[in-house]
PDB file of C-alpha atoms in Angstrom:
ATOM      1  CA  UNK C1108       9.899  14.448  23.976  1.00 63.00           C
ATOM      2  CA  UNK C1109      13.594  13.090  24.200  1.00 71.00           C
ATOM      3  CA  UNK C1110      15.083  12.232  27.284  1.00 71.00           C
ATOM      4  CA  UNK C1111      18.199  12.279  26.542  1.00 75.00           C
ATOM      5  CA  UNK C1112      17.981  15.212  24.624  1.00 73.00           C
ATOM      6  CA  UNK C1113      16.715  17.500  26.871  1.00 72.00           C
ATOM      7  CA  UNK C1114      18.967  16.451  30.138  1.00 76.00           C
ATOM      8  CA  UNK C1115      21.727  17.822  27.036  1.00 74.00           C
ATOM      9  CA  UNK C1116      20.132  21.041  26.248  1.00 76.00           C
ATOM     10  CA  UNK C1117      19.821  20.913  29.840  1.00 75.00           C
ATOM     11  CA  UNK C1118      23.234  21.020  30.467  1.00 78.00           C
ATOM     12  CA  UNK C1119      24.825  23.125  28.034  1.00 76.00           C
ATOM     13  CA  UNK C1120      22.582  25.276  29.132  1.00 81.00           C
ATOM     14  CA  UNK C1121      23.459  28.571  32.275  1.00 81.00           C
ATOM     15  CA  UNK C1122      22.158  27.687  36.001  1.00 80.00           C
ATOM     16  CA  UNK C1123      19.951  31.142  35.830  1.00 82.00           C
ATOM     17  CA  UNK C1124      18.102  29.636  32.375  1.00 84.00           C
ATOM     18  CA  UNK C1125      18.871  26.085  33.804  1.00 82.00           C
ATOM     19  CA  UNK C1126      16.150  27.201  37.123  1.00 83.00           C
ATOM     20  CA  UNK C1127      13.362  28.791  34.951  1.00 83.00           C
ATOM     21  CA  UNK C1128      13.491  25.581  31.908  1.00 85.00           C
ATOM     22  CA  UNK C1129      13.018  22.842  34.818  1.00 86.00           C
ATOM     23  CA  UNK C1130       9.915  24.928  36.807  1.00 89.00           C
ATOM     24  CA  UNK C1131       8.287  24.924  33.575  1.00 90.00           C
ATOM     25  CA  UNK C1132       8.309  21.631  33.288  1.00 89.00           C
ATOM     26  CA  UNK C1133       7.487  21.590  36.984  1.00 92.00           C
ATOM     27  CA  UNK C1134       4.438  22.814  36.437  1.00 93.00           C
ATOM     28  CA  UNK C1135       3.008  21.057  32.985  1.00 94.00           C
ATOM     29  CA  UNK C1136       3.894  18.004  35.124  1.00 94.00           C
ATOM     30  CA  UNK C1137       2.051  19.060  37.857  1.00 95.00           C
ATOM     31  CA  UNK C1138      -1.035  19.445  35.623  1.00 95.00           C
ATOM     32  CA  UNK C1139      -0.826  15.970  34.359  1.00 95.00           C
ATOM     33  CA  UNK C1140      -2.288  15.582  37.807  1.00 92.00           C
ATOM     34  CA  UNK C1141      -5.592  14.225  37.993  1.00 92.00           C
ATOM     35  CA  UNK C1142      -6.164  14.963  34.007  1.00 94.00           C
ATOM     36  CA  UNK C1143      -6.534  19.130  34.686  1.00 95.00           C
ATOM     37  CA  UNK C1144      -4.932  19.986  31.681  1.00 96.00           C
ATOM     38  CA  UNK C1145      -7.937  18.122  29.163  1.00 96.00           C
ATOM     39  CA  UNK C1146     -10.113  19.239  31.960  1.00 95.00           C
ATOM     40  CA  UNK C1147      -9.363  22.202  30.993  1.00 96.00           C
ATOM     41  CA  UNK C1148      -8.831  22.322  27.586  1.00 96.00           C
ATOM     42  CA  UNK C1149     -12.223  20.357  26.867  1.00 95.00           C
ATOM     43  CA  UNK C1150     -13.804  23.544  29.455  1.00 93.00           C
ATOM     44  CA  UNK C1151     -11.121  26.014  26.403  1.00 94.00           C
ATOM     45  CA  UNK C1152     -12.467  24.409  23.392  1.00 93.00           C
ATOM     46  CA  UNK C1153      -8.909  23.341  22.718  1.00 94.00           C
ATOM     47  CA  UNK C1154      -8.389  20.978  19.372  1.00 92.00           C
ATOM     48  CA  UNK C1155      -6.528  18.033  21.062  1.00 91.00           C
ATOM     49  CA  UNK C1156      -8.213  17.933  24.495  1.00 90.00           C
ATOM     50  CA  UNK C1157      -8.667  14.410  24.975  1.00 92.00           C
ATOM     51  CA  UNK C1158      -4.878  13.274  24.315  1.00 93.00           C
ATOM     52  CA  UNK C1159      -2.092  11.907  25.740  1.00 94.00           C
ATOM     53  CA  UNK C1160      -2.352  14.596  29.185  1.00 95.00           C
ATOM     54  CA  UNK C1161       1.567  15.217  29.126  1.00 94.00           C
ATOM     55  CA  UNK C1162       1.029  16.286  25.376  1.00 94.00           C
ATOM     56  CA  UNK C1163      -1.840  18.216  26.520  1.00 96.00           C
ATOM     57  CA  UNK C1164      -0.062  20.238  29.315  1.00 95.00           C
ATOM     58  CA  UNK C1165       3.132  20.926  26.326  1.00 93.00           C
ATOM     59  CA  UNK C1166       0.077  21.881  23.682  1.00 95.00           C
ATOM     60  CA  UNK C1167      -1.993  24.530  26.633  1.00 96.00           C
ATOM     61  CA  UNK C1168       1.998  25.380  27.926  1.00 95.00           C
ATOM     62  CA  UNK C1169       3.346  26.107  24.723  1.00 94.00           C
ATOM     63  CA  UNK C1170       0.092  27.518  22.149  1.00 95.00           C
ATOM     64  CA  UNK C1171      -2.090  28.096  25.044  1.00 96.00           C
ATOM     65  CA  UNK C1172      -1.051  30.605  28.350  1.00 94.00           C
ATOM     66  CA  UNK C1173      -3.970  31.400  29.364  1.00 94.00           C
ATOM     67  CA  UNK C1174      -5.567  28.248  30.011  1.00 96.00           C
ATOM     68  CA  UNK C1175      -2.727  26.800  31.255  1.00 96.00           C
ATOM     69  CA  UNK C1176      -2.718  28.935  33.894  1.00 94.00           C
ATOM     70  CA  UNK C1177      -5.751  28.043  34.936  1.00 95.00           C
ATOM     71  CA  UNK C1178      -5.372  24.064  34.593  1.00 96.00           C
ATOM     72  CA  UNK C1179      -2.169  25.244  37.572  1.00 95.00           C
ATOM     73  CA  UNK C1180      -4.944  27.545  39.455  1.00 94.00           C
ATOM     74  CA  UNK C1181      -6.735  24.537  40.383  1.00 95.00           C
ATOM     75  CA  UNK C1182      -3.694  22.312  40.541  1.00 95.00           C
ATOM     76  CA  UNK C1183      -2.956  25.012  43.192  1.00 93.00           C
ATOM     77  CA  UNK C1184      -6.741  24.582  44.789  1.00 94.00           C
ATOM     78  CA  UNK C1185      -7.288  20.430  44.807  1.00 93.00           C
ATOM     79  CA  UNK C1186      -3.453  19.752  45.387  1.00 91.00           C
ATOM     80  CA  UNK C1187      -2.859  22.126  48.763  1.00 86.00           C
ATOM     81  CA  UNK C1188      -3.349  20.318  52.139  1.00 85.00           C
ATOM     82  CA  UNK C1189      -4.977  23.910  53.183  1.00 85.00           C
ATOM     83  CA  UNK C1190      -8.589  23.518  53.929  1.00 88.00           C
ATOM     84  CA  UNK C1191     -10.516  25.602  51.415  1.00 95.00           C
ATOM     85  CA  UNK C1192     -13.203  27.808  53.633  1.00 97.00           C
ATOM     86  CA  UNK C1193     -16.683  28.536  51.580  1.00 97.00           C
ATOM     87  CA  UNK C1194     -19.240  31.551  52.434  1.00 98.00           C
ATOM     88  CA  UNK C1195     -22.798  31.984  51.427  1.00 97.00           C
ATOM     89  CA  UNK C1196     -22.887  35.424  49.462  1.00 97.00           C
ATOM     90  CA  UNK C1197     -26.992  35.123  48.158  1.00 95.00           C
ATOM     91  CA  UNK C1198     -26.710  36.646  45.084  1.00 93.00           C
ATOM     92  CA  UNK C1199     -26.365  34.926  41.359  1.00 92.00           C
ATOM     93  CA  UNK C1200     -24.612  36.450  39.514  1.00 87.00           C
ATOM     94  CA  UNK C1201     -20.586  37.481  39.919  1.00 87.00           C
ATOM     95  CA  UNK C1202     -19.200  41.348  37.671  1.00 82.00           C
ATOM     96  CA  UNK C1203     -16.181  40.609  36.168  1.00 84.00           C
ATOM     97  CA  UNK C1204     -14.885  42.373  33.171  1.00 86.00           C
ATOM     98  CA  UNK C1205     -11.889  44.641  33.009  1.00 90.00           C
ATOM     99  CA  UNK C1206     -11.987  47.476  34.486  1.00 92.00           C
ATOM    100  CA  UNK C1207     -13.197  45.556  37.585  1.00 92.00           C
ATOM    101  CA  UNK C1208     -10.385  43.082  37.543  1.00 92.00           C
ATOM    102  CA  UNK C1209      -8.525  46.063  37.411  1.00 93.00           C
ATOM    103  CA  UNK C1210      -9.507  47.595  40.154  1.00 93.00           C
ATOM    104  CA  UNK C1211      -9.473  44.200  42.355  1.00 94.00           C
ATOM    105  CA  UNK C1212      -6.429  43.755  41.384  1.00 95.00           C
ATOM    106  CA  UNK C1213      -4.794  47.449  42.271  1.00 95.00           C
ATOM    107  CA  UNK C1214      -6.688  46.636  46.139  1.00 95.00           C
ATOM    108  CA  UNK C1215      -5.168  43.363  46.560  1.00 95.00           C
ATOM    109  CA  UNK C1216      -2.008  45.375  45.505  1.00 95.00           C
ATOM    110  CA  UNK C1217      -1.738  47.368  48.232  1.00 95.00           C
ATOM    111  CA  UNK C1218      -3.035  45.486  50.442  1.00 95.00           C
ATOM    112  CA  UNK C1219      -0.503  42.894  50.496  1.00 94.00           C
ATOM    113  CA  UNK C1220       2.587  46.042  50.459  1.00 94.00           C
ATOM    114  CA  UNK C1221       1.008  47.491  53.714  1.00 94.00           C
ATOM    115  CA  UNK C1222       1.875  44.471  55.681  1.00 92.00           C
ATOM    116  CA  UNK C1223       4.926  44.001  54.212  1.00 92.00           C
ATOM    117  CA  UNK C1224       4.262  40.949  51.715  1.00 93.00           C
ATOM    118  CA  UNK C1225       5.902  43.054  48.066  1.00 92.00           C
ATOM    119  CA  UNK C1226       4.555  44.966  44.985  1.00 92.00           C
ATOM    120  CA  UNK C1227       3.484  42.217  42.855  1.00 91.00           C
ATOM    121  CA  UNK C1228       0.889  40.961  42.854  1.00 93.00           C
ATOM    122  CA  UNK C1229      -0.796  39.104  39.078  1.00 93.00           C
ATOM    123  CA  UNK C1230      -4.525  39.117  38.885  1.00 94.00           C
ATOM    124  CA  UNK C1231      -6.444  35.912  36.755  1.00 94.00           C
ATOM    125  CA  UNK C1232      -9.478  35.797  36.310  1.00 94.00           C
ATOM    126  CA  UNK C1233     -11.945  32.978  34.456  1.00 95.00           C
ATOM    127  CA  UNK C1234     -15.108  33.845  33.916  1.00 93.00           C
ATOM    128  CA  UNK C1235     -17.680  30.820  33.270  1.00 90.00           C
ATOM    129  CA  UNK C1236     -21.253  30.863  33.038  1.00 90.00           C
ATOM    130  CA  UNK C1237     -22.198  28.626  36.470  1.00 93.00           C
ATOM    131  CA  UNK C1238     -18.014  29.637  37.844  1.00 94.00           C
ATOM    132  CA  UNK C1239     -15.429  32.722  38.226  1.00 95.00           C
ATOM    133  CA  UNK C1240     -11.716  31.962  39.004  1.00 96.00           C
ATOM    134  CA  UNK C1241      -9.724  33.980  40.543  1.00 96.00           C
ATOM    135  CA  UNK C1242      -5.997  33.357  41.186  1.00 96.00           C
ATOM    136  CA  UNK C1243      -4.029  35.906  42.584  1.00 96.00           C
ATOM    137  CA  UNK C1244       0.080  35.425  42.850  1.00 94.00           C
ATOM    138  CA  UNK C1245       1.489  37.460  45.647  1.00 93.00           C
ATOM    139  CA  UNK C1246       4.682  37.630  47.328  1.00 92.00           C
ATOM    140  CA  UNK C1247       5.222  36.061  51.725  1.00 90.00           C
ATOM    141  CA  UNK C1248       7.181  38.250  54.533  1.00 89.00           C
ATOM    142  CA  UNK C1249      11.055  38.262  53.488  1.00 89.00           C
ATOM    143  CA  UNK C1250      12.784  35.637  55.082  1.00 88.00           C
ATOM    144  CA  UNK C1251      16.008  35.395  56.385  1.00 90.00           C
ATOM    145  CA  UNK C1252      18.936  32.626  56.261  1.00 89.00           C
ATOM    146  CA  UNK C1253      22.110  32.795  56.312  1.00 88.00           C
ATOM    147  CA  UNK C1254      25.136  30.565  54.274  1.00 87.00           C
ATOM    148  CA  UNK C1255      28.227  29.162  54.573  1.00 87.00           C
ATOM    149  CA  UNK C1256      29.927  29.861  51.519  1.00 84.00           C
ATOM    150  CA  UNK C1257      34.036  28.599  51.865  1.00 84.00           C
ATOM    151  CA  UNK C1258      34.697  30.138  55.716  1.00 86.00           C
ATOM    152  CA  UNK C1259      32.882  32.910  55.450  1.00 88.00           C
ATOM    153  CA  UNK C1260      28.703  33.853  56.839  1.00 90.00           C
ATOM    154  CA  UNK C1261      26.479  35.603  54.302  1.00 89.00           C
ATOM    155  CA  UNK C1262      22.983  36.592  54.728  1.00 88.00           C
ATOM    156  CA  UNK C1263      20.165  36.443  53.002  1.00 88.00           C
ATOM    157  CA  UNK C1264      16.727  37.179  51.832  1.00 88.00           C
ATOM    158  CA  UNK C1265      13.904  36.192  49.849  1.00 84.00           C
ATOM    159  CA  UNK C1266      10.464  35.961  50.083  1.00 88.00           C
ATOM    160  CA  UNK C1267       8.310  33.332  48.410  1.00 87.00           C
ATOM    161  CA  UNK C1268       5.193  33.312  46.002  1.00 88.00           C
ATOM    162  CA  UNK C1269       2.583  32.574  47.388  1.00 91.00           C
ATOM    163  CA  UNK C1270      -0.783  32.155  45.428  1.00 93.00           C
ATOM    164  CA  UNK C1271      -4.780  32.359  46.060  1.00 95.00           C
ATOM    165  CA  UNK C1272      -7.296  30.854  44.942  1.00 96.00           C
ATOM    166  CA  UNK C1273     -11.119  32.041  45.223  1.00 97.00           C
ATOM    167  CA  UNK C1274     -13.838  30.063  42.537  1.00 97.00           C
ATOM    168  CA  UNK C1275     -17.202  30.710  43.082  1.00 97.00           C
ATOM    169  CA  UNK C1276     -20.161  28.804  41.751  1.00 96.00           C
ATOM    170  CA  UNK C1277     -22.446  31.138  40.612  1.00 95.00           C
ATOM    171  CA  UNK C1278     -26.477  28.358  40.962  1.00 95.00           C
ATOM    172  CA  UNK C1279     -25.103  27.962  44.493  1.00 95.00           C
ATOM    173  CA  UNK C1280     -23.412  31.485  46.104  1.00 96.00           C
ATOM    174  CA  UNK C1281     -20.772  29.742  47.267  1.00 97.00           C
ATOM    175  CA  UNK C1282     -17.503  31.207  47.803  1.00 97.00           C
ATOM    176  CA  UNK C1283     -14.728  28.872  48.474  1.00 97.00           C
ATOM    177  CA  UNK C1284     -10.935  30.525  49.434  1.00 97.00           C
ATOM    178  CA  UNK C1285      -7.705  28.277  49.902  1.00 95.00           C
ATOM    179  CA  UNK C1286      -5.563  31.410  51.017  1.00 93.00           C
ATOM    180  CA  UNK C1287      -2.957  30.484  53.952  1.00 82.00           C
ATOM    181  CA  UNK C1288      -4.228  32.561  56.950  1.00 88.00           C
ATOM    182  CA  UNK C1289      -8.197  33.880  58.292  1.00 90.00           C
ATOM    183  CA  UNK C1290      -6.548  37.767  58.496  1.00 92.00           C
ATOM    184  CA  UNK C1291      -6.719  36.964  55.113  1.00 94.00           C
ATOM    185  CA  UNK C1292      -9.625  34.584  53.452  1.00 95.00           C
ATOM    186  CA  UNK C1293     -11.586  37.691  55.513  1.00 96.00           C
ATOM    187  CA  UNK C1294     -10.444  41.095  53.414  1.00 96.00           C
ATOM    188  CA  UNK C1295     -10.769  38.207  50.217  1.00 97.00           C
ATOM    189  CA  UNK C1296     -14.388  37.735  50.535  1.00 97.00           C
ATOM    190  CA  UNK C1297     -15.481  41.331  51.561  1.00 97.00           C
ATOM    191  CA  UNK C1298     -12.930  43.175  49.024  1.00 96.00           C
ATOM    192  CA  UNK C1299     -15.054  40.232  46.304  1.00 96.00           C
ATOM    193  CA  UNK C1300     -18.344  41.598  48.577  1.00 96.00           C
ATOM    194  CA  UNK C1301     -17.412  44.386  47.722  1.00 95.00           C
ATOM    195  CA  UNK C1302     -15.871  44.324  43.805  1.00 95.00           C
ATOM    196  CA  UNK C1303     -17.213  41.310  42.241  1.00 95.00           C
ATOM    197  CA  UNK C1304     -20.819  40.955  43.785  1.00 95.00           C
ATOM    198  CA  UNK C1305     -21.282  45.111  44.095  1.00 93.00           C
ATOM    199  CA  UNK C1306     -22.761  44.553  47.867  1.00 95.00           C
ATOM    200  CA  UNK C1307     -19.921  44.926  50.578  1.00 95.00           C
ATOM    201  CA  UNK C1308     -22.788  44.134  53.551  1.00 96.00           C
ATOM    202  CA  UNK C1309     -23.399  40.531  51.923  1.00 97.00           C
ATOM    203  CA  UNK C1310     -20.296  39.631  53.357  1.00 96.00           C
ATOM    204  CA  UNK C1311     -21.260  40.642  57.101  1.00 96.00           C
ATOM    205  CA  UNK C1312     -24.780  38.584  56.849  1.00 96.00           C
ATOM    206  CA  UNK C1313     -25.507  36.468  60.214  1.00 96.00           C
ATOM    207  CA  UNK C1314     -25.383  33.195  57.555  1.00 96.00           C
ATOM    208  CA  UNK C1315     -22.515  33.605  55.109  1.00 96.00           C
ATOM    209  CA  UNK C1316     -20.449  31.224  57.282  1.00 97.00           C
ATOM    210  CA  UNK C1317     -23.396  28.754  57.674  1.00 96.00           C
ATOM    211  CA  UNK C1318     -22.274  25.898  55.387  1.00 97.00           C
ATOM    212  CA  UNK C1319     -21.509  22.750  57.368  1.00 97.00           C
ATOM    213  CA  UNK C1320     -23.529  21.174  59.861  1.00 95.00           C
ATOM    214  CA  UNK C1321     -23.334  18.081  61.757  1.00 93.00           C
ATOM    215  CA  UNK C1322     -26.229  17.032  64.044  1.00 91.00           C
ATOM    216  CA  UNK C1323     -27.406  14.841  61.794  1.00 89.00           C
ATOM    217  CA  UNK C1324     -24.540  12.970  62.359  1.00 86.00           C
ATOM    218  CA  UNK C1325     -25.304  12.659  66.164  1.00 86.00           C
ATOM    219  CA  UNK C1326     -29.214  12.778  64.902  1.00 83.00           C
ATOM    220  CA  UNK C1327     -29.860   9.974  62.574  1.00 77.00           C
ATOM    221  CA  UNK C1328     -25.930   7.772  62.960  1.00 71.00           C
ATOM    222  CA  UNK C1329     -24.503   6.824  59.929  1.00 66.00           C
ATOM    223  CA  UNK C1330     -26.718   4.830  58.360  1.00 64.00           C
ATOM    224  CA  UNK C1331     -28.168   6.935  56.149  1.00 57.00           C
ATOM    225  CA  UNK C1332     -25.476   7.347  53.701  1.00 49.00           C
ATOM    226  CA  UNK C1333     -26.676   3.986  51.037  1.00 54.00           C
ATOM    227  CA  UNK C1334     -28.198   5.210  48.262  1.00 59.00           C
ATOM    228  CA  UNK C1335     -27.732   5.995  45.366  1.00 74.00           C
ATOM    229  CA  UNK C1336     -23.332   5.745  44.004  1.00 83.00           C
ATOM    230  CA  UNK C1337     -23.237   6.570  47.396  1.00 85.00           C
ATOM    231  CA  UNK C1338     -22.940   2.792  49.584  1.00 84.00           C
ATOM    232  CA  UNK C1339     -20.721   3.222  53.325  1.00 83.00           C
ATOM    233  CA  UNK C1340     -20.265   6.011  55.774  1.00 84.00           C
ATOM    234  CA  UNK C1341     -18.063   5.286  58.784  1.00 85.00           C
ATOM    235  CA  UNK C1342     -17.200   8.086  61.037  1.00 85.00           C
ATOM    236  CA  UNK C1343     -13.084   7.792  61.178  1.00 89.00           C
ATOM    237  CA  UNK C1344     -12.659  11.065  64.077  1.00 90.00           C
ATOM    238  CA  UNK C1345     -14.961  13.015  65.538  1.00 90.00           C
ATOM    239  CA  UNK C1346     -13.688  15.821  68.490  1.00 91.00           C
ATOM    240  CA  UNK C1347     -16.964  15.995  70.767  1.00 89.00           C
ATOM    241  CA  UNK C1348     -16.974  19.264  72.837  1.00 90.00           C
ATOM    242  CA  UNK C1349     -18.507  18.472  75.863  1.00 89.00           C
ATOM    243  CA  UNK C1350     -22.054  20.104  76.985  1.00 84.00           C
ATOM    244  CA  UNK C1351     -20.930  21.539  80.725  1.00 85.00           C
ATOM    245  CA  UNK C1352     -18.078  23.962  80.328  1.00 84.00           C
ATOM    246  CA  UNK C1353     -14.537  22.553  81.723  1.00 81.00           C
ATOM    247  CA  UNK C1354     -14.871  19.605  80.649  1.00 84.00           C
ATOM    248  CA  UNK C1355     -12.107  18.654  77.862  1.00 87.00           C
ATOM    249  CA  UNK C1356     -13.395  17.210  74.361  1.00 87.00           C
ATOM    250  CA  UNK C1357     -14.311  13.399  73.499  1.00 86.00           C
ATOM    251  CA  UNK C1358     -12.035  12.079  70.975  1.00 87.00           C
ATOM    252  CA  UNK C1359     -14.691   9.964  68.760  1.00 84.00           C
ATOM    253  CA  UNK C1360     -13.271   6.749  66.911  1.00 82.00           C
ATOM    254  CA  UNK C1361     -13.940   3.150  66.195  1.00 70.00           C
ATOM    255  CA  UNK C1362     -16.264   1.191  68.373  1.00 61.00           C
ATOM    256  CA  UNK C1363     -16.762   4.663  70.458  1.00 66.00           C
ATOM    257  CA  UNK C1364     -19.130   5.999  67.719  1.00 67.00           C
ATOM    258  CA  UNK C1365     -22.170   5.515  70.614  1.00 70.00           C
ATOM    259  CA  UNK C1366     -20.045   8.168  71.826  1.00 71.00           C
ATOM    260  CA  UNK C1367     -22.340  10.445  69.310  1.00 78.00           C
ATOM    261  CA  UNK C1368     -25.212  11.140  71.207  1.00 80.00           C
ATOM    262  CA  UNK C1369     -26.026  13.952  71.698  1.00 84.00           C
ATOM    263  CA  UNK C1370     -26.537  14.252  75.478  1.00 83.00           C
ATOM    264  CA  UNK C1371     -23.163  13.919  75.369  1.00 83.00           C
ATOM    265  CA  UNK C1372     -21.893  16.522  74.194  1.00 87.00           C
ATOM    266  CA  UNK C1373     -21.542  18.523  70.478  1.00 91.00           C
ATOM    267  CA  UNK C1374     -20.191  16.420  67.701  1.00 91.00           C
ATOM    268  CA  UNK C1375     -17.470  20.313  66.728  1.00 93.00           C
ATOM    269  CA  UNK C1376     -15.064  17.682  63.446  1.00 94.00           C
ATOM    270  CA  UNK C1377     -15.638  15.387  62.229  1.00 93.00           C
ATOM    271  CA  UNK C1378     -13.320  13.471  59.600  1.00 94.00           C
ATOM    272  CA  UNK C1379     -15.154  11.189  57.292  1.00 92.00           C
ATOM    273  CA  UNK C1380     -15.015   7.974  54.579  1.00 92.00           C
ATOM    274  CA  UNK C1381     -17.469   7.645  51.967  1.00 91.00           C
ATOM    275  CA  UNK C1382     -17.665   4.480  49.717  1.00 90.00           C
ATOM    276  CA  UNK C1383     -18.396   5.616  46.154  1.00 90.00           C
ATOM    277  CA  UNK C1384     -19.655   2.916  43.670  1.00 88.00           C
ATOM    278  CA  UNK C1385     -17.891   3.244  39.950  1.00 83.00           C
ATOM    279  CA  UNK C1386     -18.160   1.179  37.161  1.00 81.00           C
ATOM    280  CA  UNK C1387     -18.558  -1.772  39.400  1.00 82.00           C
ATOM    281  CA  UNK C1388     -16.032  -0.709  41.427  1.00 88.00           C
ATOM    282  CA  UNK C1389     -15.543   0.820  45.019  1.00 90.00           C
ATOM    283  CA  UNK C1390     -13.369   3.898  45.613  1.00 91.00           C
ATOM    284  CA  UNK C1391     -13.352   5.306  49.116  1.00 93.00           C
ATOM    285  CA  UNK C1392     -12.915   9.352  49.820  1.00 94.00           C
ATOM    286  CA  UNK C1393     -11.952  10.656  52.932  1.00 95.00           C
ATOM    287  CA  UNK C1394     -12.072  14.059  53.876  1.00 95.00           C
ATOM    288  CA  UNK C1395     -12.461  16.427  57.078  1.00 96.00           C
ATOM    289  CA  UNK C1396     -15.377  18.669  58.196  1.00 96.00           C
ATOM    290  CA  UNK C1397     -15.349  21.335  59.851  1.00 96.00           C
ATOM    291  CA  UNK C1398     -17.878  23.305  60.239  1.00 96.00           C
ATOM    292  CA  UNK C1399     -19.716  26.240  59.780  1.00 96.00           C
ATOM    293  CA  UNK C1400     -17.752  26.300  56.835  1.00 96.00           C
ATOM    294  CA  UNK C1401     -14.221  25.017  56.516  1.00 96.00           C
ATOM    295  CA  UNK C1402     -13.881  21.531  54.829  1.00 96.00           C
ATOM    296  CA  UNK C1403     -11.718  19.382  52.338  1.00 95.00           C
ATOM    297  CA  UNK C1404     -14.098  17.936  50.603  1.00 95.00           C
ATOM    298  CA  UNK C1405     -14.108  20.274  47.156  1.00 92.00           C
ATOM    299  CA  UNK C1406     -10.331  19.051  46.587  1.00 92.00           C
ATOM    300  CA  UNK C1407     -11.370  15.534  47.034  1.00 92.00           C
ATOM    301  CA  UNK C1408     -13.431  12.582  43.885  1.00 90.00           C
ATOM    302  CA  UNK C1409     -15.996  12.672  43.776  1.00 91.00           C
ATOM    303  CA  UNK C1410     -16.789  14.838  45.687  1.00 93.00           C
ATOM    304  CA  UNK C1411     -19.788  16.557  44.045  1.00 92.00           C
ATOM    305  CA  UNK C1412     -21.633  13.401  44.176  1.00 90.00           C
ATOM    306  CA  UNK C1413     -20.735  13.079  48.421  1.00 92.00           C
ATOM    307  CA  UNK C1414     -21.911  16.850  48.237  1.00 92.00           C
ATOM    308  CA  UNK C1415     -25.791  16.011  46.576  1.00 90.00           C
ATOM    309  CA  UNK C1416     -25.952  13.279  49.561  1.00 88.00           C
ATOM    310  CA  UNK C1417     -24.112  15.862  52.208  1.00 91.00           C
ATOM    311  CA  UNK C1418     -26.687  18.320  51.078  1.00 91.00           C
ATOM    312  CA  UNK C1419     -29.748  15.332  51.405  1.00 87.00           C
ATOM    313  CA  UNK C1420     -29.198  14.778  53.883  1.00 87.00           C
ATOM    314  CA  UNK C1421     -29.180  18.795  56.063  1.00 91.00           C
ATOM    315  CA  UNK C1422     -24.954  17.819  56.910  1.00 93.00           C
ATOM    316  CA  UNK C1423     -24.453  20.790  53.577  1.00 94.00           C
ATOM    317  CA  UNK C1424     -26.804  23.370  53.134  1.00 94.00           C
ATOM    318  CA  UNK C1425     -25.669  25.571  51.023  1.00 91.00           C
TER     319      UNK C1425
END
């Protein structure tokens, strides 16, 4: 594609259409992140999936819109600044027929409309043998902004578009949720358990959120991550909650790691850095864990390798 010709066409286009076209190009560029376009094409058997990422992204946009929307959902999930909450829901299957998806969309639409976030709600469901991905596009509360037009002040209202993503790992029965607010997260978990898994009581199970614990870091130290692809581990920063009520939390960094002694308190949050070896090269992956169920690890490269190591050592319990 000739960039000069694209700019020429945009110059000849009215402003409204130009904005839409530029947004489409932005989305195509976004799914080139970590070659998500290639991943999505490969997953759904699209020809030419191993080609140049930009070409594959354009092909998905033009000829495979459903696959394109899947790649966009994964981009929204992995590139988000938000942490991901994970919830153990016990069931290794999910029902996602047309009627179930329609019921879920109708319920979510009513939920957001009742909160004054608009009537628009779009649902995309991708059901794979080992994984279920659901993306939900909905509005925010109306926002007001005052603008100066010449000598006059005009007040405009607008509604931001929000995209939430739910990914259900069927073998592990683990639901990962990317949302903006704790209230939405809780609603999604209950709604998912009732409509997709067929039993809302799963969302109230006492062990639902027991996914991570940092206790092994305190009892075994940081020397255990030395096998396989994981060749090193360091704690960049940790938060210790003292046992004695009323005492301030302790921030543990660098050379203060001897403060991890369990007698000092409980480690309640940790920022870890793993060193991974791949193709004779060392790569560092930094992520946060906030027990019992919040992390950004699942958005990182090599998340599967690190998760296997954390599971072996008891930090990841599911």
